[in-house]
Amino acid sequence: MRHPLLALLLLVASAPASPPPLGPADAGQHVGQYVTVAGDVAAARVDGDVLVLEFAGVDPGVFRVLLLVPMISALPAHPERVYAGRRVRLSGTVRRFRGRCEIVLGSPGQIEIVDLAGAPTAEP
């Protein structure tokens, strides 16, 4: 081909876009799958060595996210203050434990604070 850069641009433009993040209430439909979830953290609490994130608009008995605090050395002394009231986006494998769906995070690269909770969602 005469224009390899043009061919590369066409290939990239035709590649499928990654799916939009799931809402926390939808995560339970994807047990065993690696997904991205975005939502507002309504409550965050430390329970032993685990930070538990509960999401706004979702029954805590349905879905939660767990961060294993000892594995994440970059967190401050009170990590629950970092995530409470924030909109986050996280990626991990959904699993079922004692009837509840959850994602267990062991790396800071799996979660990102994207805004304050309740902020309007940007339109694509």
Tab-separated table of C-alpha atoms in Angstrom:
chain	number	residue	atom	x	y	z
A	1	MET	CA	0.000	0.000	0.000
A	2	ARG	CA	1.302	3.461	-0.871
A	3	HIS	CA	0.093	5.236	2.256
A	4	PRO	CA	0.734	3.049	5.311
A	5	LEU	CA	-0.260	5.861	7.679
A	6	LEU	CA	-3.640	6.184	5.977
A	7	ALA	CA	-4.147	2.425	6.241
A	8	LEU	CA	-3.296	2.526	9.966
A	9	LEU	CA	-5.746	5.380	10.568
A	10	LEU	CA	-8.512	3.505	8.762
A	11	LEU	CA	-7.803	0.385	10.822
A	12	VAL	CA	-7.957	2.318	14.106
A	13	ALA	CA	-11.127	4.152	13.069
A	14	SER	CA	-12.870	0.870	12.264
A	15	ALA	CA	-11.878	-0.852	15.524
A	16	PRO	CA	-14.828	-1.435	17.863
A	17	ALA	CA	-15.073	1.032	20.759
A	18	SER	CA	-14.900	-0.334	24.273
A	19	PRO	CA	-18.341	-0.721	25.814
A	20	PRO	CA	-19.537	1.993	28.183
A	21	PRO	CA	-19.151	1.235	31.893
A	22	LEU	CA	-21.923	-0.649	33.641
A	23	GLY	CA	-23.939	0.887	36.433
A	24	PRO	CA	-23.466	-0.781	39.842
A	25	ALA	CA	-26.995	-2.233	39.715
A	26	ASP	CA	-26.153	-4.042	36.448
A	27	ALA	CA	-22.885	-5.606	37.602
A	28	GLY	CA	-24.614	-8.668	39.065
A	29	GLN	CA	-25.658	-9.747	35.576
A	30	HIS	CA	-21.971	-10.235	34.695
A	31	VAL	CA	-20.707	-12.695	37.336
A	32	GLY	CA	-17.379	-14.175	36.259
A	33	GLN	CA	-16.715	-11.420	33.741
A	34	TYR	CA	-14.107	-8.658	33.865
A	35	VAL	CA	-16.100	-5.420	33.583
A	36	THR	CA	-15.848	-1.689	34.146
A	37	VAL	CA	-18.374	-0.184	36.565
A	38	ALA	CA	-19.013	3.508	37.182
A	39	GLY	CA	-21.117	4.956	39.978
A	40	ASP	CA	-21.438	7.279	42.948
A	41	VAL	CA	-20.068	6.026	46.263
A	42	ALA	CA	-22.783	6.597	48.856
A	43	ALA	CA	-20.847	5.108	51.775
A	44	ALA	CA	-17.330	3.895	52.443
A	45	ARG	CA	-16.190	2.129	55.583
A	46	VAL	CA	-13.149	0.240	56.785
A	47	ASP	CA	-13.907	-3.230	58.115
A	48	GLY	CA	-10.638	-4.712	59.349
A	49	ASP	CA	-8.203	-4.578	56.436
A	50	VAL	CA	-10.927	-4.073	53.847
A	51	LEU	CA	-12.420	-0.836	52.552
A	52	VAL	CA	-16.054	-1.440	51.571
A	53	LEU	CA	-17.667	0.844	48.976
A	54	GLU	CA	-21.465	0.968	48.773
A	55	PHE	CA	-23.063	2.704	45.800
A	56	ALA	CA	-25.888	5.233	45.622
A	57	GLY	CA	-29.171	3.831	44.333
A	58	VAL	CA	-28.086	0.222	44.857
A	59	ASP	CA	-29.143	-1.995	47.746
A	60	PRO	CA	-25.929	-2.848	49.660
A	61	GLY	CA	-27.099	-6.470	49.707
A	62	VAL	CA	-26.900	-6.546	45.906
A	63	PHE	CA	-23.460	-5.161	44.961
A	64	ARG	CA	-20.361	-3.758	46.631
A	65	VAL	CA	-16.703	-3.159	45.941
A	66	LEU	CA	-13.931	-4.207	48.298
A	67	LEU	CA	-10.435	-2.736	48.367
A	68	LEU	CA	-7.815	-4.775	50.165
A	69	VAL	CA	-6.119	-1.950	52.066
A	70	PRO	CA	-2.807	-3.743	52.883
A	71	MET	CA	-2.265	-4.360	49.163
A	72	ILE	CA	-2.705	-0.670	48.282
A	73	SER	CA	0.183	1.161	49.901
A	74	ALA	CA	-0.637	4.562	48.346
A	75	LEU	CA	-3.829	5.073	50.371
A	76	PRO	CA	-3.851	7.558	53.269
A	77	ALA	CA	-4.509	6.616	56.906
A	78	HIS	CA	-8.321	6.970	56.434
A	79	PRO	CA	-9.065	5.628	52.940
A	80	GLU	CA	-12.829	5.774	53.486
A	81	ARG	CA	-12.562	9.574	53.285
A	82	VAL	CA	-10.990	9.338	49.833
A	83	TYR	CA	-13.943	7.605	48.147
A	84	ALA	CA	-17.075	8.634	50.091
A	85	GLY	CA	-19.147	11.094	48.069
A	86	ARG	CA	-17.127	10.542	44.879
A	87	ARG	CA	-17.974	9.150	41.468
A	88	VAL	CA	-15.602	6.315	40.648
A	89	ARG	CA	-14.848	4.073	37.711
A	90	LEU	CA	-13.321	0.684	38.449
A	91	SER	CA	-12.503	-2.512	36.646
A	92	GLY	CA	-12.442	-6.025	37.961
A	93	THR	CA	-14.047	-9.437	37.864
A	94	VAL	CA	-17.545	-9.672	39.302
A	95	ARG	CA	-17.952	-12.556	41.712
A	96	ARG	CA	-20.706	-13.824	43.970
A	97	PHE	CA	-19.922	-14.258	47.669
A	98	ARG	CA	-22.597	-15.258	50.186
A	99	GLY	CA	-25.359	-14.262	47.797
A	100	ARG	CA	-23.943	-10.809	47.080
A	101	CYS	CA	-22.190	-9.641	43.933
A	102	GLU	CA	-18.910	-7.856	44.453
A	103	ILE	CA	-15.648	-6.845	42.887
A	104	VAL	CA	-12.491	-7.209	44.955
A	105	LEU	CA	-9.752	-4.733	44.053
A	106	GLY	CA	-6.142	-5.396	44.920
A	107	SER	CA	-4.468	-2.680	42.879
A	108	PRO	CA	-4.841	1.112	42.802
A	109	GLY	CA	-4.863	0.903	39.011
A	110	GLN	CA	-8.284	-0.772	39.157
A	111	ILE	CA	-10.115	2.284	40.525
A	112	GLU	CA	-10.236	5.910	39.468
A	113	ILE	CA	-12.021	8.877	41.033
A	114	VAL	CA	-13.677	10.694	38.144
A	115	ASP	CA	-15.855	13.365	39.826
A	116	LEU	CA	-17.940	14.311	42.839
A	117	ALA	CA	-20.964	12.103	43.428
A	118	GLY	CA	-24.116	13.551	41.943
A	119	ALA	CA	-22.295	15.498	39.226
A	120	PRO	CA	-24.050	15.470	35.858
A	121	THR	CA	-22.892	12.755	33.492
A	122	ALA	CA	-21.069	14.046	30.421
A	123	GLU	CA	-22.815	13.297	27.143
A	124	PRO	CA	-20.648	11.642	24.443
